mmCIF file of C-alpha atoms and ligand atoms in Angstrom:
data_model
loop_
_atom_site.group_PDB
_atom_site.id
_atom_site.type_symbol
_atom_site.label_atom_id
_atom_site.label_comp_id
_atom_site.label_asym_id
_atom_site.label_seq_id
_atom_site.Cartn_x
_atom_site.Cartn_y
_atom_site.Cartn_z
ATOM 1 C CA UNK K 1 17.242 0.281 -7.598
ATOM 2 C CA UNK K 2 20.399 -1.597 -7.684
ATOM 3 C CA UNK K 3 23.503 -0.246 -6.554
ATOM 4 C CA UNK K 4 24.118 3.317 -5.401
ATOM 5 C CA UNK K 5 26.760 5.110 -2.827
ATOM 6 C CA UNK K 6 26.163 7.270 -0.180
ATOM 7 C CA UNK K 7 27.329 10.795 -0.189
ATOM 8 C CA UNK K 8 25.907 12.300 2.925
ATOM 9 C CA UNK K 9 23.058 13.941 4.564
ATOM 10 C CA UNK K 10 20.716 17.244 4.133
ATOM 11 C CA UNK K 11 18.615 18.431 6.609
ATOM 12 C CA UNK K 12 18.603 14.752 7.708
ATOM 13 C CA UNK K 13 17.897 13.148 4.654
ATOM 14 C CA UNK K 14 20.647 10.309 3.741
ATOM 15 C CA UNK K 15 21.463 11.567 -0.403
ATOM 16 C CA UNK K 16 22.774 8.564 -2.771
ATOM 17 C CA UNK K 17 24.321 8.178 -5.503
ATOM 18 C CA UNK K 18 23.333 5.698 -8.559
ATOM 19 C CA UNK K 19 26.194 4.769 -10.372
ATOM 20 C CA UNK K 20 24.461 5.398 -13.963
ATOM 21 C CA UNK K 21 24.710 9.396 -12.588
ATOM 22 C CA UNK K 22 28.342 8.835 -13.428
ATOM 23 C CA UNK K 23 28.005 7.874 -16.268
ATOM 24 C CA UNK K 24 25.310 11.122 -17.003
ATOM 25 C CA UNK K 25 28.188 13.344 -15.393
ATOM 26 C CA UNK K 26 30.999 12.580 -17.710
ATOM 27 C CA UNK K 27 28.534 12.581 -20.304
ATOM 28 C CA UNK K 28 27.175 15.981 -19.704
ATOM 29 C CA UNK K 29 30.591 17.249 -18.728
ATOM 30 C CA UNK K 30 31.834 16.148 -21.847
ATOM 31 C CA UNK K 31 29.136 17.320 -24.435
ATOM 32 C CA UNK K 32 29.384 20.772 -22.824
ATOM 33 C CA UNK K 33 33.078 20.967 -22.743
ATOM 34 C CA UNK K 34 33.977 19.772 -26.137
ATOM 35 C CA UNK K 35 31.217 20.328 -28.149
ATOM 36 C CA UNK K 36 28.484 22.814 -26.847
ATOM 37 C CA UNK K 37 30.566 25.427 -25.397
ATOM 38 C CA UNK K 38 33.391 25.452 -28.298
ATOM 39 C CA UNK K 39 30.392 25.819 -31.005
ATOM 40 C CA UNK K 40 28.672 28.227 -29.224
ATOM 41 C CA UNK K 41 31.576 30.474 -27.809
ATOM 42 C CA UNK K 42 34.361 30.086 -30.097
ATOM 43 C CA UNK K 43 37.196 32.350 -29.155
ATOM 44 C CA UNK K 44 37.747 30.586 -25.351
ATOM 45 C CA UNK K 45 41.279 28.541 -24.676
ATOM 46 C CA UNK K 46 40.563 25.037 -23.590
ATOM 47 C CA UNK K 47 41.073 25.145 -20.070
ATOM 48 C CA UNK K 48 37.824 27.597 -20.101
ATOM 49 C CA UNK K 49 35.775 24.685 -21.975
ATOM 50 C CA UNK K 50 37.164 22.366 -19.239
ATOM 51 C CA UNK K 51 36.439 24.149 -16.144
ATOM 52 C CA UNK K 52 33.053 25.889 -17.544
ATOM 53 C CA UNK K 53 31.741 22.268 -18.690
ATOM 54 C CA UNK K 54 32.999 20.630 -15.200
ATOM 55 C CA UNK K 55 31.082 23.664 -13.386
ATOM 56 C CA UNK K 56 28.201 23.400 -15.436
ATOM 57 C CA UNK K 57 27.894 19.810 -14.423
ATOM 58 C CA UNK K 58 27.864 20.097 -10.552
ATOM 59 C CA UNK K 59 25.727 22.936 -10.576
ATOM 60 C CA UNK K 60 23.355 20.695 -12.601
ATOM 61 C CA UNK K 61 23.925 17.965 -9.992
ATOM 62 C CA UNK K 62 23.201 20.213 -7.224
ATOM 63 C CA UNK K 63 20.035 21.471 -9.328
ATOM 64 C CA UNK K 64 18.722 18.264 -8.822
ATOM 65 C CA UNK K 65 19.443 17.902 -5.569
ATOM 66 C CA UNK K 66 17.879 20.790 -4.892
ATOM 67 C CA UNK K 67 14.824 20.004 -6.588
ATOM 68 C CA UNK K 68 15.053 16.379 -4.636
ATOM 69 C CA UNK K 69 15.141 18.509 -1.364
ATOM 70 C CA UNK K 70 12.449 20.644 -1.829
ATOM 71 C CA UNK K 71 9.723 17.496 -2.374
ATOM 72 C CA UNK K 72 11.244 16.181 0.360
ATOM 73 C CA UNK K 73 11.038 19.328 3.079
ATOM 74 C CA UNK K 74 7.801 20.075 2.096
ATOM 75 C CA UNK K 75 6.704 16.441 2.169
ATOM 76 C CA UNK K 76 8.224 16.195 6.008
ATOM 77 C CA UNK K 77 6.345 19.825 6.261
ATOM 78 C CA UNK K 78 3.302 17.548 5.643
ATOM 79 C CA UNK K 79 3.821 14.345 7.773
ATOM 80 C CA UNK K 80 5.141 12.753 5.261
ATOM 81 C CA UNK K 81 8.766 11.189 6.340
ATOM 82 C CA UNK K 82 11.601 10.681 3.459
ATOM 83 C CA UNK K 83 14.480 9.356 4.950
ATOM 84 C CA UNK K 84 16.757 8.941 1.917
ATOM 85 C CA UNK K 85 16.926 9.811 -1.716
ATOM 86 C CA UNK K 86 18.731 7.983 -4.883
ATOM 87 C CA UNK K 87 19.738 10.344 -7.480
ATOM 88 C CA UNK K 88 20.318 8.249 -10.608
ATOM 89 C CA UNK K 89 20.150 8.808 -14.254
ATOM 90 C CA UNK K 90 17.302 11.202 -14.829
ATOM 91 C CA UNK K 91 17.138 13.014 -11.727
ATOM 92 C CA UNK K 92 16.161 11.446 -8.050
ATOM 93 C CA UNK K 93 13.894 9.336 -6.554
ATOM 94 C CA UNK K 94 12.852 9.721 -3.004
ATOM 95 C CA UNK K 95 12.509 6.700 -0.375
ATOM 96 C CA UNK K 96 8.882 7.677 1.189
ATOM 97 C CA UNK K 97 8.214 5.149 4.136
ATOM 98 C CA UNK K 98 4.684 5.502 3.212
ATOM 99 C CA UNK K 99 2.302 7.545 0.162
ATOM 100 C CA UNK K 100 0.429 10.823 1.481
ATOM 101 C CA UNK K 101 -2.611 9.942 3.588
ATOM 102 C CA UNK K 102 -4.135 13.440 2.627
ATOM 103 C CA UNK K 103 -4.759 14.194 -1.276
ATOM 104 C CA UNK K 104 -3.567 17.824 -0.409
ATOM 105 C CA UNK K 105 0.121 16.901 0.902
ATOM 106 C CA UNK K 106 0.780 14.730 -2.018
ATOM 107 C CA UNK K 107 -0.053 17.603 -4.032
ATOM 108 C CA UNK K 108 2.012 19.840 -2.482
ATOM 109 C CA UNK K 109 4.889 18.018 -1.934
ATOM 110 C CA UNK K 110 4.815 16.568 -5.648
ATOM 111 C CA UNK K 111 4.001 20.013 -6.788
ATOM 112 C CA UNK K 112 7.480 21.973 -4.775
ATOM 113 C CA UNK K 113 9.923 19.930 -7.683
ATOM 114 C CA UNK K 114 9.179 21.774 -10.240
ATOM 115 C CA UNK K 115 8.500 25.044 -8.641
ATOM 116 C CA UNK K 116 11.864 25.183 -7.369
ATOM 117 C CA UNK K 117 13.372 23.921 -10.840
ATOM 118 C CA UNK K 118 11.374 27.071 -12.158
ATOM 119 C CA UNK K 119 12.777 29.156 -9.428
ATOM 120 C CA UNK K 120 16.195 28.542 -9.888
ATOM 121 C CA UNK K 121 16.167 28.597 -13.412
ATOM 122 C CA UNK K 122 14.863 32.302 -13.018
ATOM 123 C CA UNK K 123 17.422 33.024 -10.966
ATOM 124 C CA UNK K 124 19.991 31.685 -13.242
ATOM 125 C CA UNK K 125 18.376 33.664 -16.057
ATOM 126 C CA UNK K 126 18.624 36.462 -13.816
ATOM 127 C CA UNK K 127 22.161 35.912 -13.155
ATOM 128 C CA UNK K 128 23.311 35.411 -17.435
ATOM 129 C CA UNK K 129 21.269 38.655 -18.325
ATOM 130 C CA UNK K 130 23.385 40.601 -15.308
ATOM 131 C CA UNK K 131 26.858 38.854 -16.250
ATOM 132 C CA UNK K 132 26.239 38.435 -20.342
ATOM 133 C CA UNK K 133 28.656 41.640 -20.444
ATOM 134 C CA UNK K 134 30.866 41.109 -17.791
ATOM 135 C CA UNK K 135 32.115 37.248 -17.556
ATOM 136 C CA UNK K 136 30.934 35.771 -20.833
ATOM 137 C CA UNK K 137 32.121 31.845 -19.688
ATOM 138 C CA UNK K 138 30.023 32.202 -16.205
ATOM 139 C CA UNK K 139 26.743 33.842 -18.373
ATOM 140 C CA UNK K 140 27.258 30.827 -20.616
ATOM 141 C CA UNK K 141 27.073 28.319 -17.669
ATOM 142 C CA UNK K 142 23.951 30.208 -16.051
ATOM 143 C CA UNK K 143 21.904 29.748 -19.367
ATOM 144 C CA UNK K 144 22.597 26.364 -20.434
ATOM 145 C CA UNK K 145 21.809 25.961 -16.195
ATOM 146 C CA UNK K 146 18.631 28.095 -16.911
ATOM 147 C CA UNK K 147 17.778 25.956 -19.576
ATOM 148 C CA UNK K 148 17.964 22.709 -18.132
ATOM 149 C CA UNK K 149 16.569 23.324 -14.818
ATOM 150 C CA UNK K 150 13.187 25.114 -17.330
ATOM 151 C CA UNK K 151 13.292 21.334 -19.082
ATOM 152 C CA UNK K 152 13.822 19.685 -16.135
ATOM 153 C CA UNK K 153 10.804 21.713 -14.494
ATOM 154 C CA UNK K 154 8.615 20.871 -17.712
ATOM 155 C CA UNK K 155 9.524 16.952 -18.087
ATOM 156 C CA UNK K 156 8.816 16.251 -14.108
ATOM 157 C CA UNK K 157 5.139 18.092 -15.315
ATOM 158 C CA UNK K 158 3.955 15.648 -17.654
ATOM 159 C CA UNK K 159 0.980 14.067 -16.111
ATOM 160 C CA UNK K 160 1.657 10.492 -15.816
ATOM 161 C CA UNK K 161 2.248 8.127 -12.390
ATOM 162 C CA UNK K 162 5.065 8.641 -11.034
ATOM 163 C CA UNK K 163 6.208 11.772 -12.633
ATOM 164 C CA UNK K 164 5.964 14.849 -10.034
ATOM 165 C CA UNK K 165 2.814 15.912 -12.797
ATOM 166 C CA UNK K 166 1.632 12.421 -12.584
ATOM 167 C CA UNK K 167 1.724 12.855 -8.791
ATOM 168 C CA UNK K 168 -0.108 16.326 -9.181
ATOM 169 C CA UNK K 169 -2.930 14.531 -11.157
ATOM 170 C CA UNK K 170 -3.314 12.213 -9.100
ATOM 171 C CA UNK K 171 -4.060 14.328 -6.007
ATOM 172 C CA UNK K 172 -6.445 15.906 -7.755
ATOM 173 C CA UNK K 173 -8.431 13.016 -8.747
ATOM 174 C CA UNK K 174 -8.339 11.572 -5.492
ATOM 175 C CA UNK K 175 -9.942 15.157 -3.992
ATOM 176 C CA UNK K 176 -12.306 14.718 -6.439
ATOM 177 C CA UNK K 177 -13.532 11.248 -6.780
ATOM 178 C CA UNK K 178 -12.673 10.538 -3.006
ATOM 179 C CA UNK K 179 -10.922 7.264 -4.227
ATOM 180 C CA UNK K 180 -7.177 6.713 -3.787
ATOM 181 C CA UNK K 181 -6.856 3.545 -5.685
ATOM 182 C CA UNK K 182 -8.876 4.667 -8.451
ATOM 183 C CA UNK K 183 -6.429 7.470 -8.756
ATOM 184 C CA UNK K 184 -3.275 5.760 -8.363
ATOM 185 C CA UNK K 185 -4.477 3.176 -11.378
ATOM 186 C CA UNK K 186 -5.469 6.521 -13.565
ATOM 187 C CA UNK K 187 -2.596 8.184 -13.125
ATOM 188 C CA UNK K 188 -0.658 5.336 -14.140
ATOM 189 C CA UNK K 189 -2.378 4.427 -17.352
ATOM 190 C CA UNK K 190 -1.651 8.052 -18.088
ATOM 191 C CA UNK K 191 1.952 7.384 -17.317
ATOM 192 C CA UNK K 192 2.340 4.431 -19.194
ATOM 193 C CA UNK K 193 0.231 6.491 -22.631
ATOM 194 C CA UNK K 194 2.644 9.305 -22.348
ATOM 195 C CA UNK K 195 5.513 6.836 -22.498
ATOM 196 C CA UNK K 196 4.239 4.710 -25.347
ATOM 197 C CA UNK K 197 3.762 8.338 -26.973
ATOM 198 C CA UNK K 198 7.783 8.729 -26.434
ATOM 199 C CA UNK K 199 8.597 5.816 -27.763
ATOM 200 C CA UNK K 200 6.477 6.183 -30.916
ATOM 201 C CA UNK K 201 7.315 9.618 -30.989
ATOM 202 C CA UNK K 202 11.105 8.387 -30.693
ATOM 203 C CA UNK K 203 10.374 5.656 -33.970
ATOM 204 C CA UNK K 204 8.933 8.171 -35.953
ATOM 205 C CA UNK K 205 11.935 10.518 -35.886
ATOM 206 C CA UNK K 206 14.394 7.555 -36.379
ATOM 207 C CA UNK K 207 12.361 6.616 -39.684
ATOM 208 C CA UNK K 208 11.627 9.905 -41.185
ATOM 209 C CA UNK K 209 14.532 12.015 -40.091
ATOM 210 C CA UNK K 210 17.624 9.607 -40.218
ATOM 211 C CA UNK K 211 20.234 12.979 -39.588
ATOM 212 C CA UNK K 212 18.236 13.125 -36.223
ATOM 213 C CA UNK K 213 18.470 9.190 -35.163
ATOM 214 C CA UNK K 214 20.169 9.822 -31.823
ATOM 215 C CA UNK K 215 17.526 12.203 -30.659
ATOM 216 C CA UNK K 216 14.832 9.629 -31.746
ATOM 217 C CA UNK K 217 16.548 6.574 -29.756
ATOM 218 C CA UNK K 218 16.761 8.954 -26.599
ATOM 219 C CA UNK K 219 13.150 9.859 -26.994
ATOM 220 C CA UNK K 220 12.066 5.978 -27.234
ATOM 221 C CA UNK K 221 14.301 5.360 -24.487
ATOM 222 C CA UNK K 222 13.282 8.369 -22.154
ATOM 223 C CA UNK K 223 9.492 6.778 -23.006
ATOM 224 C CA UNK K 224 10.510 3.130 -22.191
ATOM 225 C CA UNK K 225 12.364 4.558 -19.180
ATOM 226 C CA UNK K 226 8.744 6.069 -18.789
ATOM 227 C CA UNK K 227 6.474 3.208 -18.601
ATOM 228 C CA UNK K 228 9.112 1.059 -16.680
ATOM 229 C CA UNK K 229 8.531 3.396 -13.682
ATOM 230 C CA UNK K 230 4.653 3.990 -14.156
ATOM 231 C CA UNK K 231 3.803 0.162 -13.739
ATOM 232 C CA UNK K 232 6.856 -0.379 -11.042
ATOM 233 C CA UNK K 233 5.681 2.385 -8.967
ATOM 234 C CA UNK K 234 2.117 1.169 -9.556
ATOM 235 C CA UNK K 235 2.891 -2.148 -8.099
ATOM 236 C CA UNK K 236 4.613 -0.494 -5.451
ATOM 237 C CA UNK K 237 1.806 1.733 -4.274
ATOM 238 C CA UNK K 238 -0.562 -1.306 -4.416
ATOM 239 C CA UNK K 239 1.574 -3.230 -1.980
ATOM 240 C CA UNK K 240 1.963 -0.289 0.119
ATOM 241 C CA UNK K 241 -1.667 -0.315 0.394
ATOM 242 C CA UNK K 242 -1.855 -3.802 1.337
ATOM 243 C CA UNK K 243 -0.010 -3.662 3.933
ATOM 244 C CA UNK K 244 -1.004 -0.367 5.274
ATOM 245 C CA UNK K 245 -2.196 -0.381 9.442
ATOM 246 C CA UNK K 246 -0.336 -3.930 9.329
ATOM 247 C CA UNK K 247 2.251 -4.729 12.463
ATOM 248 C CA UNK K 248 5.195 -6.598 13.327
ATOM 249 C CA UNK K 249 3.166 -9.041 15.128
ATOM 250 C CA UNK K 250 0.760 -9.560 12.321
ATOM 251 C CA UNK K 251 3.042 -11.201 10.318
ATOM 252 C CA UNK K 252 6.066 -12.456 12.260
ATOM 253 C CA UNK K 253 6.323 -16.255 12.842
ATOM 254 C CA UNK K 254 5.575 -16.554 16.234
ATOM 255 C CA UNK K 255 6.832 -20.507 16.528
ATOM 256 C CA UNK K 256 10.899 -20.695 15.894
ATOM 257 C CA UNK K 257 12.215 -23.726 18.184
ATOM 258 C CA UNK K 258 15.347 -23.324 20.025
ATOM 259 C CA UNK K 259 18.188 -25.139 18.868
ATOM 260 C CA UNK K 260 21.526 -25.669 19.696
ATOM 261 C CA UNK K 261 24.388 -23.855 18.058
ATOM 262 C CA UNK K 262 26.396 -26.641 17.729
ATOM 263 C CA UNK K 263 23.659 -28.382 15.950
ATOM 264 C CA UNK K 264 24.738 -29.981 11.667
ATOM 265 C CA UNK K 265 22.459 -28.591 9.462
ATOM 266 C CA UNK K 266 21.483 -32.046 8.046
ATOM 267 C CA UNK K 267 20.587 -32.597 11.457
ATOM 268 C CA UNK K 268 18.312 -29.253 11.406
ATOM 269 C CA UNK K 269 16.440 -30.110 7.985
ATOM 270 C CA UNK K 270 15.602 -33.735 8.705
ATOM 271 C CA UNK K 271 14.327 -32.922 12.656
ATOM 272 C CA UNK K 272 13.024 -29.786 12.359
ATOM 273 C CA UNK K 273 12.208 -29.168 9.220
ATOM 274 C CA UNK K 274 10.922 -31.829 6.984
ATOM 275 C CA UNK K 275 9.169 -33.380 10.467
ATOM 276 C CA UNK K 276 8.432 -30.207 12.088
ATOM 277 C CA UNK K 277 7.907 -28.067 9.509
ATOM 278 C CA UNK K 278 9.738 -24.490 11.038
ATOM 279 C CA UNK K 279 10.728 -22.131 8.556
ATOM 280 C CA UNK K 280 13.045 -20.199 11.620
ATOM 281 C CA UNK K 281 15.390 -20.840 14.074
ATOM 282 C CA UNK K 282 16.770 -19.122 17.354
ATOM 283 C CA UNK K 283 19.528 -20.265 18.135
ATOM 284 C CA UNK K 284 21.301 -20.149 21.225
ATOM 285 C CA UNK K 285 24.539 -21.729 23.745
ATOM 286 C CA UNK K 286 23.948 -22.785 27.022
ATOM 287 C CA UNK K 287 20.373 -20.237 26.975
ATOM 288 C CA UNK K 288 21.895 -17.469 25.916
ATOM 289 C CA UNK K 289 20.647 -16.182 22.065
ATOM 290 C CA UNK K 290 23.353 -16.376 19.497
ATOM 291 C CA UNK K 291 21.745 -15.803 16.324
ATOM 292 C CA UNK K 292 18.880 -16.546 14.022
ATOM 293 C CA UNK K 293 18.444 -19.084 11.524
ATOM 294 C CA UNK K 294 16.311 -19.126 8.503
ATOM 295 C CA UNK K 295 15.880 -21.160 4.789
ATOM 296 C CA UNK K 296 17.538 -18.359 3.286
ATOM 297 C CA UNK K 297 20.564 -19.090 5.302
ATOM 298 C CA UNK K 298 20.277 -22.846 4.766
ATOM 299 C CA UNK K 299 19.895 -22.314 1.327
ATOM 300 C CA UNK K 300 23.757 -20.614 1.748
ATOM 301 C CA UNK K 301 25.401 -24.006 2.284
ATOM 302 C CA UNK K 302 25.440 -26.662 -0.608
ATOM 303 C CA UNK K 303 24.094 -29.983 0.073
ATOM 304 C CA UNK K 304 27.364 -32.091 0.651
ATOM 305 C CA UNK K 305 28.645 -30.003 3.426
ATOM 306 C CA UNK K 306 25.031 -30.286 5.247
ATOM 307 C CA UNK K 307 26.892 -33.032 7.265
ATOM 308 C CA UNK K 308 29.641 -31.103 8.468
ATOM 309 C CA UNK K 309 28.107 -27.260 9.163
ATOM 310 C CA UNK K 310 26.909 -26.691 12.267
ATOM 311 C CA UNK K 311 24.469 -23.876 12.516
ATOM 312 C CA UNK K 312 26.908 -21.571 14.160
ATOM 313 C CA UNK K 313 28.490 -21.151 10.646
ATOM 314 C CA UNK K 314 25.788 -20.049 9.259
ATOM 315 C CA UNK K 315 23.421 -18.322 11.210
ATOM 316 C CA UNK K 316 23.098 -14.261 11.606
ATOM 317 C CA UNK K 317 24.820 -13.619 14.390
ATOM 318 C CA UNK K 318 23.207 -11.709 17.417
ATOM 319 C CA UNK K 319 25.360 -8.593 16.805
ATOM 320 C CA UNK K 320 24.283 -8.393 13.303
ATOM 321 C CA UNK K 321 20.970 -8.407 14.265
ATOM 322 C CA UNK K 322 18.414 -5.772 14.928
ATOM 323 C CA UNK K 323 15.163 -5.637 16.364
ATOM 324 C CA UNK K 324 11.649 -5.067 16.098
ATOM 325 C CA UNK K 325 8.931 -4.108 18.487
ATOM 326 C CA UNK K 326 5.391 -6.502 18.071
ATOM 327 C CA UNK K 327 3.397 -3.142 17.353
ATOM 328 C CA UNK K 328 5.329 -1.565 14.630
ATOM 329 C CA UNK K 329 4.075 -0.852 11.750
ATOM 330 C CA UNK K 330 5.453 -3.052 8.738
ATOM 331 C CA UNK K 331 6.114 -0.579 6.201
ATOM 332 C CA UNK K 332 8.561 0.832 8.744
ATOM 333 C CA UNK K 333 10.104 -2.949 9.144
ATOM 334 C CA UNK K 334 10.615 -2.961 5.641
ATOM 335 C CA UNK K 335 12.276 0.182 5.165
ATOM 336 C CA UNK K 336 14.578 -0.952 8.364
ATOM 337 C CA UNK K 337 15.624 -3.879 6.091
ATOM 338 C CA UNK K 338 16.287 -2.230 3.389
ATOM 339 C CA UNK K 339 18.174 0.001 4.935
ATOM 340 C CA UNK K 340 20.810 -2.169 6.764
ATOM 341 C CA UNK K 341 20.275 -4.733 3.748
ATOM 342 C CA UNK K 342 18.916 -7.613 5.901
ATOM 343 C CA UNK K 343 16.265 -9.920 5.237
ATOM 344 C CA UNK K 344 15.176 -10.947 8.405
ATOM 345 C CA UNK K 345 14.886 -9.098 12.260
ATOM 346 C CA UNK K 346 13.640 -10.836 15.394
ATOM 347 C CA UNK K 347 10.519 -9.292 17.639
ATOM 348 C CA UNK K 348 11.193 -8.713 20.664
ATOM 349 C CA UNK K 349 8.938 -7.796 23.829
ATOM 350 C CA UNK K 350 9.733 -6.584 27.203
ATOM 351 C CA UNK K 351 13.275 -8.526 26.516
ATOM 352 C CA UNK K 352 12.667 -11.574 24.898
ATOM 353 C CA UNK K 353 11.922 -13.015 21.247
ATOM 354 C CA UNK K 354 8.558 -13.281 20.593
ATOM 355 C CA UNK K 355 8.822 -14.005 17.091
ATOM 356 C CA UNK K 356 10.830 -13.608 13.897
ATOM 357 C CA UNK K 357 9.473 -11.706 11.277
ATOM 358 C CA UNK K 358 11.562 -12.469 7.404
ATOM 359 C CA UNK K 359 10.832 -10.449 3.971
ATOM 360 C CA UNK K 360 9.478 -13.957 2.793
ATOM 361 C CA UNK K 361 6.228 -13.404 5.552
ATOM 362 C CA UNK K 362 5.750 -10.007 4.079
ATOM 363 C CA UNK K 363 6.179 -11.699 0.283
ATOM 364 C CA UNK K 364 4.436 -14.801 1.590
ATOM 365 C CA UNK K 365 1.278 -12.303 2.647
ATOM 366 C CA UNK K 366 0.740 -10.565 -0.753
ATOM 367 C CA UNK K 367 1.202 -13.371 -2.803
ATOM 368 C CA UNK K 368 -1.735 -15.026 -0.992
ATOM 369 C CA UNK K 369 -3.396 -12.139 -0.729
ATOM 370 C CA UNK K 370 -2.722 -11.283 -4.870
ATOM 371 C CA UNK K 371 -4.245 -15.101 -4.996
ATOM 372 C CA UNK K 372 -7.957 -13.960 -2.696
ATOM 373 C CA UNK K 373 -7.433 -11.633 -5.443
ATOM 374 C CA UNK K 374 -7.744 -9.050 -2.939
HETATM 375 ZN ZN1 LIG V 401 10.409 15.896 -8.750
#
């Protein structure tokens, strides 16, 4: 989902950043600071808006965090790994290698979200009806934090794909009808109604109450936003299945001649691959394995310099590289390139390359399988 920093690990799990959070953060921070907080509590000097409205913010933040952790503890709980998870604009989305094999982990690791938003907005109700006397700025914080975390709790309920509710749904049609794509493609179309319902929703107050306009666009957009997610998840989950028990060696190219490294690249294209037809390279000096080559690096260099680039210059170098065993499983491969941001990874065997295996094989494989209409 586009860009996103890293700011550390939990309990092992890698937490990033989206930038667009940013933008919510100063947003939030701002609302609260200069307009909720002064309407609400008029008598408090301005550094008290400030550092209230800050506070409020990161205890939001780590709100959702903490809702992001509990899916993803109770989802590792239930043999299902999440090694990372993005936080961006309207709350997190967690990196699953693969969907729950069992309809009752999915529903108990989609169901812990909003439990624990519930729980700690009790607690922060607790905490504004024992301070509402004492420290009026801090009870402020822990209701509009109360609040939030109740709305956040409620919005992650709605039933549609990929929504924590839509996950929760979709458990329990699965125990029930036994089918897991049947589910999934339920769940969504729910997904996808409850966002067209936003967006109409959203219309209907921009027509007939033009004082309330900005809620209305943020309702249509909250429902586009809605619908955006049901069908990309959907697609998601159907290429998951595809390629579910799938290995390495299933889909790696198992024929990449050796070439030199001191070999043009005009050279390369008219020899190898408009007469021989490779897609991949290994390339090596004097026997020993520098780097790989593929189209995608080819495609790098633009046609005049084809004469003068030897593959050397463009290759991925051996130390950039790493590797993959023959038998594991591809929805692991894929998660290894996406996290080190590479597009290709030979397969090696007891020491040597067997094979190559690129995110255009894996692409490659569902489009013809999309075209078996499989
Ligand atoms: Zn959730």
């Amino acid at each position: 989902m586009g860009s996103a920093f890293t700011l550390g690990k939990i309990f092992g799990i890698q937490f990033r950043l989206h930038y667009t959070w940013f933008i919510i953060f100063v947003l939030i921070t701002v609302s609260l600071s200069w307009q909720y907080f002064p309407l609400a509590y008029p008598d408090w000097n301005n550094l008290t808006y400030w550092v209230t409205g800050i506070s409020t913010s990161l205890l939001f933040f780590s709100s959702v965090v903490a809702h992001e952790l509990a899916h993803s503890l109770v989802g590792r709980a239930n043999d299902i790994p999440v090694k990372s998870i993005t936080l961006f604009i309207f709350g997190g989305v967690a990196h699953m290698t693969r969907e729950a094999s069992r309809h009752g982990a999915e529903l108990k690791m989609a169901a812990a979200g909003p439990i624990s938003s519930l729980a700690i907005a009790g607690l922060f109700f607790l905490l504004y009806l024992g301070l509402q006397d004492i420290n009026e700025p801090i009870a402020a914080m822990a209701l509009w934090l109360a609040r939030i975390n109740g709305l956040l709790a409620v919005f992650n309920l709605i039933p549609g794909f990929p929504l924590d509710g839509g996950r929760v749904f979709r458990s329990l049609l699965w125990r029930f009808s036994g089918d897991y794509k049947r589910a999934t493609r339920i769940a969504t179309r729910v997904g996808q109604g409850v966002g067209y319902l936003f967006i109409l929703g959203g219309v209907l107050i921009m027509v007939f109450f033009s004082g309330q306009w900005f809620s209305g666009l943020w309702l249509a957009f909250i429902g586009w936003f809605l619908t955006y997610v049901a069908s990309a998840s959907y697609r998601q989950a159907q290429w998951q299945l595809a390629l579910q028990g799938l290995t390495a060696s299933d889909m790696m190219t198992a024929s990449c001649p050796v070439v030199s490294s001191d070999v043009t690249v005009s050279r390369l294209i008219q020899e190898y691959i408009f007469t021989g037809g490779y897609r991949c390279f290994l390339v090596t000096d004097g026997g020993e394995l520098k780097g790989i080559l593929t189209l995608r690096n080819i495609k790098s260099v633009a046609q005049p310099n084809w004469e003068v680039t030897q593959v050397r210059n463009i290759m991925t170098p051996v130390e950039k590289l790493k590797i993959v065993y023959p038998d594991q499983d591809i929805l692991s491969v894929l998660e290894q390139m996406d996290e080190s941001n590479i597009n290709q990874m030979p397969v090696v065997s007891e020491g040597r390359v067997v094979g190559l295996i690129t995110r255009d094989n894996v692409i490659g494989f569902l489009h013809t399988r999309s075209r078996l209409g499989i």
